[in-house]
Amino acid sequence: MAAIVIGSAVEVAVRSTPWPAASVLLCVAVGLLLPWRRVRPLTVALAAFGAAAVIDLAAIVADVDWEGFYTAAFMLLVPYALGRWGTNRQVLLGAPAMAVPIVLAAVGGDPWSDVIGGAVVAAVAVELGVLIRYRTISNHQAIESSRSKEREQLARELHDTVAHHVSVIAVQAQAGRTLARRRPEAALEALDVIEEEASRALEQMRAMVGVLRDGRAADLAPQQGVADLARLASANGSLDVRVVIDPDVADLPPALDRAVYRIAQEAITNSIRHARNASTVMVEVEAHAGTLTVSVVDDGEPPRQTSTAGYGLAGMSERVKLLHGEFAAGPAPERGWQVRASFPIREGAAR
């Protein structure tokens, strides 16, 4: 506003222009509207160009050669603001109002070059605002899409890791309560497992909650893969988890290596939760003829409810599909429940 007032005063002093007081008043009045150009772009555009139209019309009626103020060039912020912060409907409504002073300038006898040039400059200002608005919206949508995917990934990791640990804790707690009177040493072993699993779950929860809370990048530990499957066996005292890995399985792509671990982990968790009268879970990973297969089979009775609507089977199936593999889950041929996934592997990925 200080620049507008000073510029208007200097222009009145150095230029011979009719209605100097009205010209300065117009500049100052329009300048006072600028703080609202982002929140009320259409209102500011109608008021600013309406005022310009009024003074142009008065000049035509009074037959006065009024060329306007150079200081009023700041009014280009108004059409830009209309395109940038207004809606498409507001732009369509504001365009006729911005055209009125241009038409009146042509009627008043201004050279066509000036009239066309003014129209082009105003249109470019609006279009620039519209382009920046769409670019901002596109960037915002891309950021939100990225955040959504990241949160989905975190939710999946939360289900795959923490849910597994909590399931083990629940089973060990039940076993410890049952064995506390007959075998106190077994109860102590159960408590040791509970403590270890609770510590792992708490550590992973803190990392994930930290990412969700402030968006900072978490410390990325090496991702678990096929080589870590043996830990699943040692961490599940309630079931005899046996892991057999084909010696030819090595140097898997990171995404595939991680998927095999997660599928085995989730399948073991499902056996702990749902298999009835199960005592053993067999995990087998083998590579043959360009195909990597992971199979998890328990020896319990199949669950009465075999719907695949849960997040566990759905998450495993989604992981397999993303890696162009095949997934199946259902009663095993002889006894128990089987989860089986197969993935195509490139030559040399497993050797």
C-alpha positions as semicolon CSV with decimal commas, in nm:
position;residue;x (nm);y (nm);z (nm)
1;M;0,000;0,000;0,000
2;A;0,288;0,235;0,073
3;A;0,430;0,166;-0,274
4;I;0,090;0,230;-0,436
5;V;0,037;0,559;-0,252
6;I;0,390;0,681;-0,326
7;G;0,369;0,569;-0,689
8;S;0,035;0,741;-0,740
9;A;0,158;1,064;-0,583
10;V;0,473;1,066;-0,795
11;E;0,272;0,997;-1,111
12;V;0,031;1,283;-1,039
13;A;0,329;1,514;-0,986
14;V;0,515;1,424;-1,307
15;R;0,226;1,358;-1,545
16;S;-0,044;1,583;-1,672
17;T;-0,358;1,375;-1,618
18;P;-0,722;1,467;-1,569
19;W;-0,892;1,392;-1,241
20;P;-0,572;1,337;-1,043
21;A;-0,755;1,305;-0,713
22;A;-0,995;1,045;-0,857
23;S;-0,705;0,855;-1,012
24;V;-0,514;0,839;-0,684
25;L;-0,833;0,741;-0,502
26;L;-0,896;0,460;-0,749
27;C;-0,544;0,321;-0,711
28;V;-0,560;0,335;-0,333
29;A;-0,910;0,183;-0,320
30;V;-0,815;-0,110;-0,543
31;G;-0,492;-0,154;-0,349
32;L;-0,692;-0,187;-0,027
33;L;-0,872;-0,486;-0,181
34;L;-0,554;-0,684;-0,249
35;P;-0,529;-0,851;0,096
36;W;-0,857;-1,033;0,018
37;R;-0,762;-1,148;-0,332
38;R;-0,687;-1,504;-0,215
39;V;-0,996;-1,564;-0,003
40;R;-1,243;-1,358;-0,211
41;P;-1,092;-1,356;-0,563
42;L;-1,420;-1,305;-0,751
43;T;-1,538;-1,024;-0,522
44;V;-1,206;-0,843;-0,554
45;A;-1,208;-0,884;-0,934
46;L;-1,565;-0,750;-0,966
47;A;-1,488;-0,453;-0,739
48;A;-1,154;-0,364;-0,898
49;F;-1,258;-0,389;-1,261
50;G;-1,598;-0,243;-1,179
51;A;-1,428;0,068;-1,042
52;A;-1,206;0,088;-1,351
53;A;-1,516;0,056;-1,573
54;V;-1,690;0,336;-1,386
55;I;-1,405;0,582;-1,434
56;D;-1,366;0,477;-1,802
57;L;-1,737;0,535;-1,859
58;A;-1,718;0,873;-1,688
59;A;-1,428;0,970;-1,917
60;I;-1,631;0,874;-2,225
61;V;-1,935;1,070;-2,109
62;A;-1,723;1,376;-2,021
63;D;-1,521;1,339;-2,342
64;V;-1,198;1,335;-2,143
65;D;-0,883;1,162;-2,261
66;W;-0,811;0,954;-1,951
67;E;-0,525;0,713;-2,005
68;G;-0,512;0,566;-1,660
69;F;-0,222;0,532;-1,419
70;Y;0,092;0,331;-1,479
71;T;0,086;0,262;-1,107
72;A;-0,237;0,068;-1,165
73;A;-0,031;-0,207;-1,328
74;F;-0,051;-0,384;-0,993
75;M;-0,411;-0,468;-1,091
76;L;-0,268;-0,758;-1,291
77;L;-0,251;-0,935;-0,955
78;V;-0,632;-0,941;-0,955
79;P;-0,690;-1,157;-1,268
80;Y;-0,398;-1,377;-1,165
81;A;-0,555;-1,423;-0,820
82;L;-0,889;-1,506;-0,979
83;G;-0,733;-1,785;-1,183
84;R;-0,506;-1,904;-0,900
85;W;-0,742;-1,911;-0,602
86;G;-1,084;-1,897;-0,766
87;T;-1,285;-2,185;-0,907
88;N;-1,350;-2,238;-1,276
89;R;-1,702;-2,105;-1,224
90;Q;-1,567;-1,789;-1,062
91;V;-1,326;-1,741;-1,353
92;L;-1,617;-1,762;-1,599
93;L;-1,817;-1,513;-1,393
94;G;-1,525;-1,274;-1,352
95;A;-1,415;-1,274;-1,717
96;P;-1,704;-1,050;-1,839
97;A;-1,636;-0,801;-1,559
98;M;-1,269;-0,783;-1,660
99;A;-1,370;-0,736;-2,024
100;V;-1,587;-0,430;-1,957
101;P;-1,299;-0,179;-1,906
102;I;-1,127;-0,319;-2,216
103;V;-1,442;-0,269;-2,426
104;L;-1,488;0,081;-2,286
105;A;-1,127;0,164;-2,373
106;A;-1,197;0,063;-2,733
107;V;-1,514;0,271;-2,734
108;G;-1,323;0,564;-2,590
109;G;-1,092;0,564;-2,890
110;D;-0,781;0,389;-2,755
111;P;-0,564;0,235;-3,028
112;W;-0,657;-0,122;-3,110
113;S;-0,306;-0,233;-3,042
114;D;-0,341;-0,110;-2,683
115;V;-0,684;-0,267;-2,646
116;I;-0,576;-0,606;-2,780
117;G;-0,253;-0,592;-2,582
118;G;-0,443;-0,521;-2,260
119;A;-0,684;-0,807;-2,327
120;V;-0,399;-1,047;-2,398
121;V;-0,209;-0,946;-2,083
122;A;-0,521;-0,990;-1,866
123;A;-0,598;-1,327;-2,025
124;V;-0,240;-1,445;-1,974
125;A;-0,256;-1,342;-1,607
126;V;-0,575;-1,545;-1,559
127;E;-0,436;-1,844;-1,749
128;L;-0,114;-1,835;-1,549
129;G;-0,314;-1,844;-1,229
130;V;-0,524;-2,137;-1,355
131;L;-0,215;-2,334;-1,460
132;I;-0,046;-2,282;-1,124
133;R;-0,369;-2,380;-0,946
134;Y;-0,393;-2,706;-1,138
135;R;-0,026;-2,777;-1,087
136;T;-0,066;-2,720;-0,714
137;I;-0,370;-2,946;-0,703
138;S;-0,182;-3,214;-0,897
139;N;0,115;-3,193;-0,662
140;H;-0,115;-3,208;-0,361
141;Q;-0,291;-3,515;-0,499
142;A;0,044;-3,681;-0,570
143;I;0,157;-3,612;-0,213
144;E;-0,170;-3,745;-0,070
145;S;-0,146;-4,053;-0,290
146;S;0,208;-4,111;-0,169
147;R;0,101;-4,068;0,193
148;S;-0,192;-4,303;0,141
149;K;0,033;-4,571;-0,006
150;E;0,282;-4,525;0,275
151;R;0,011;-4,553;0,540
152;E;-0,126;-4,861;0,367
153;Q;0,220;-5,013;0,370
154;L;0,264;-4,925;0,738
155;A;-0,076;-5,078;0,818
156;R;0,025;-5,394;0,638
157;E;0,358;-5,406;0,819
158;L;0,176;-5,347;1,147
159;H;-0,052;-5,641;1,077
160;D;0,227;-5,867;0,954
161;T;0,475;-5,803;1,232
162;V;0,308;-5,677;1,547
163;A;0,004;-5,903;1,509
164;H;0,237;-6,199;1,482
165;H;0,417;-6,108;1,804
166;V;0,091;-6,040;1,989
167;S;-0,049;-6,377;1,878
168;V;0,258;-6,552;2,016
169;I;0,225;-6,356;2,341
170;A;-0,140;-6,461;2,380
171;V;-0,066;-6,827;2,316
172;Q;0,234;-6,831;2,549
173;A;0,031;-6,662;2,821
174;Q;-0,236;-6,930;2,795
175;A;0,025;-7,205;2,797
176;G;0,204;-7,050;3,095
177;R;-0,117;-7,029;3,295
178;T;-0,192;-7,395;3,221
179;L;0,158;-7,518;3,310
180;A;0,223;-7,289;3,606
181;R;0,113;-7,543;3,867
182;R;0,244;-7,864;3,710
183;R;0,569;-7,736;3,552
184;P;0,682;-7,403;3,694
185;E;0,995;-7,410;3,478
186;A;0,776;-7,426;3,161
187;A;0,584;-7,122;3,282
188;L;0,912;-6,934;3,321
189;E;1,008;-7,029;2,965
190;A;0,673;-6,896;2,845
191;L;0,737;-6,569;3,029
192;D;1,076;-6,540;2,861
193;V;0,913;-6,578;2,519
194;I;0,643;-6,327;2,613
195;E;0,904;-6,074;2,724
196;E;1,104;-6,114;2,401
197;E;0,801;-6,090;2,175
198;A;0,661;-5,792;2,366
199;S;0,992;-5,607;2,331
200;R;1,000;-5,669;1,957
201;A;0,638;-5,561;1,914
202;L;0,692;-5,246;2,121
203;E;1,003;-5,153;1,922
204;Q;0,823;-5,192;1,591
205;M;0,516;-5,004;1,717
206;R;0,729;-4,711;1,828
207;A;0,900;-4,692;1,490
208;M;0,572;-4,699;1,299
209;V;0,392;-4,455;1,527
210;G;0,687;-4,217;1,497
211;V;0,656;-4,218;1,119
212;L;0,280;-4,162;1,132
213;R;0,310;-3,885;1,392
214;D;0,570;-3,654;1,242
215;G;0,642;-3,791;0,897
216;R;1,014;-3,826;0,961
217;A;1,196;-4,108;0,791
218;A;1,237;-4,404;1,019
219;D;1,568;-4,577;1,075
220;L;1,564;-4,855;0,820
221;A;1,704;-5,176;0,957
222;P;1,786;-5,455;0,712
223;Q;1,459;-5,608;0,592
224;Q;1,387;-5,964;0,700
225;G;1,398;-6,234;0,436
226;V;1,439;-6,605;0,374
227;A;1,753;-6,618;0,587
228;D;1,549;-6,503;0,888
229;L;1,285;-6,778;0,867
230;A;1,470;-6,982;1,129
231;R;1,386;-6,710;1,383
232;L;1,018;-6,780;1,329
233;A;1,079;-7,138;1,431
234;S;1,262;-7,043;1,749
235;A;1,005;-6,778;1,848
236;N;0,697;-7,001;1,853
237;G;0,721;-7,237;2,148
238;S;0,349;-7,318;2,133
239;L;0,392;-7,502;1,803
240;D;0,675;-7,705;1,663
241;V;0,768;-7,485;1,366
242;R;1,003;-7,655;1,126
243;V;1,173;-7,464;0,845
244;V;1,324;-7,634;0,543
245;I;1,497;-7,415;0,283
246;D;1,624;-7,548;-0,045
247;P;2,002;-7,491;-0,066
248;D;1,950;-7,358;-0,419
249;V;1,752;-7,062;-0,283
250;A;1,991;-6,767;-0,260
251;D;2,040;-6,413;-0,384
252;L;1,669;-6,345;-0,426
253;P;1,551;-5,999;-0,534
254;P;1,480;-5,790;-0,221
255;A;1,106;-5,764;-0,285
256;L;1,073;-6,139;-0,334
257;D;1,297;-6,219;-0,037
258;R;1,087;-5,999;0,188
259;A;0,755;-6,134;0,051
260;V;0,853;-6,496;0,125
261;Y;0,931;-6,405;0,486
262;R;0,608;-6,210;0,535
263;I;0,394;-6,487;0,384
264;A;0,554;-6,750;0,605
265;Q;0,519;-6,526;0,910
266;E;0,152;-6,453;0,844
267;A;0,073;-6,818;0,771
268;I;0,237;-6,926;1,100
269;T;0,039;-6,657;1,282
270;N;-0,283;-6,788;1,129
271;S;-0,196;-7,140;1,242
272;I;-0,135;-7,016;1,597
273;R;-0,466;-6,832;1,598
274;H;-0,701;-7,060;1,412
275;A;-0,567;-7,417;1,376
276;R;-0,735;-7,655;1,621
277;N;-0,531;-7,926;1,788
278;A;-0,222;-7,840;1,585
279;S;0,121;-7,941;1,705
280;T;0,348;-7,884;1,405
281;V;0,383;-7,626;1,130
282;M;0,606;-7,707;0,835
283;V;0,757;-7,424;0,630
284;E;0,924;-7,521;0,303
285;V;1,095;-7,291;0,053
286;E;1,226;-7,442;-0,268
287;A;1,330;-7,332;-0,614
288;H;1,279;-7,543;-0,923
289;A;1,262;-7,471;-1,298
290;G;1,248;-7,093;-1,260
291;T;0,983;-7,099;-0,988
292;L;1,020;-7,022;-0,619
293;T;0,762;-7,190;-0,397
294;V;0,687;-7,128;-0,031
295;S;0,453;-7,367;0,147
296;V;0,326;-7,350;0,506
297;V;0,125;-7,648;0,633
298;D;0,000;-7,725;0,985
299;D;-0,130;-8,059;1,112
300;G;-0,435;-7,923;1,292
301;E;-0,799;-7,938;1,205
302;P;-0,907;-7,682;0,943
303;P;-1,090;-7,377;1,082
304;R;-1,465;-7,392;1,062
305;Q;-1,472;-7,052;0,894
306;T;-1,273;-7,055;0,569
307;S;-1,366;-6,710;0,439
308;T;-1,082;-6,513;0,282
309;A;-1,229;-6,181;0,394
310;G;-0,965;-6,129;0,664
311;Y;-0,669;-5,900;0,621
312;G;-0,420;-6,184;0,658
313;L;-0,507;-6,394;0,352
314;A;-0,597;-6,084;0,153
315;G;-0,261;-5,927;0,233
316;M;-0,071;-6,240;0,138
317;S;-0,264;-6,273;-0,188
318;E;-0,196;-5,908;-0,272
319;R;0,176;-5,945;-0,209
320;V;0,192;-6,248;-0,437
321;K;-0,002;-6,078;-0,716
322;L;0,225;-5,775;-0,705
323;L;0,516;-6,008;-0,777
324;H;0,326;-6,185;-1,059
325;G;0,292;-6,505;-0,859
326;E;0,013;-6,748;-0,773
327;F;-0,144;-6,789;-0,431
328;A;-0,365;-7,059;-0,279
329;A;-0,490;-7,126;0,073
330;G;-0,714;-7,407;0,192
331;P;-0,731;-7,750;0,353
332;A;-0,419;-7,958;0,300
333;P;-0,451;-8,286;0,104
334;E;-0,402;-8,503;0,412
335;R;-0,465;-8,292;0,723
336;G;-0,449;-7,934;0,840
337;W;-0,437;-7,606;0,652
338;Q;-0,198;-7,515;0,377
339;V;-0,081;-7,180;0,240
340;R;0,112;-7,200;-0,084
341;A;0,264;-6,926;-0,299
342;S;0,477;-6,958;-0,611
343;F;0,678;-6,687;-0,782
344;P;0,858;-6,671;-1,115
345;I;1,228;-6,600;-1,067
346;R;1,473;-6,485;-1,328
347;E;1,768;-6,695;-1,428
348;G;2,038;-6,677;-1,164
349;A;1,814;-6,525;-0,896
350;A;1,818;-6,852;-0,704
351;R;2,120;-7,074;-0,722
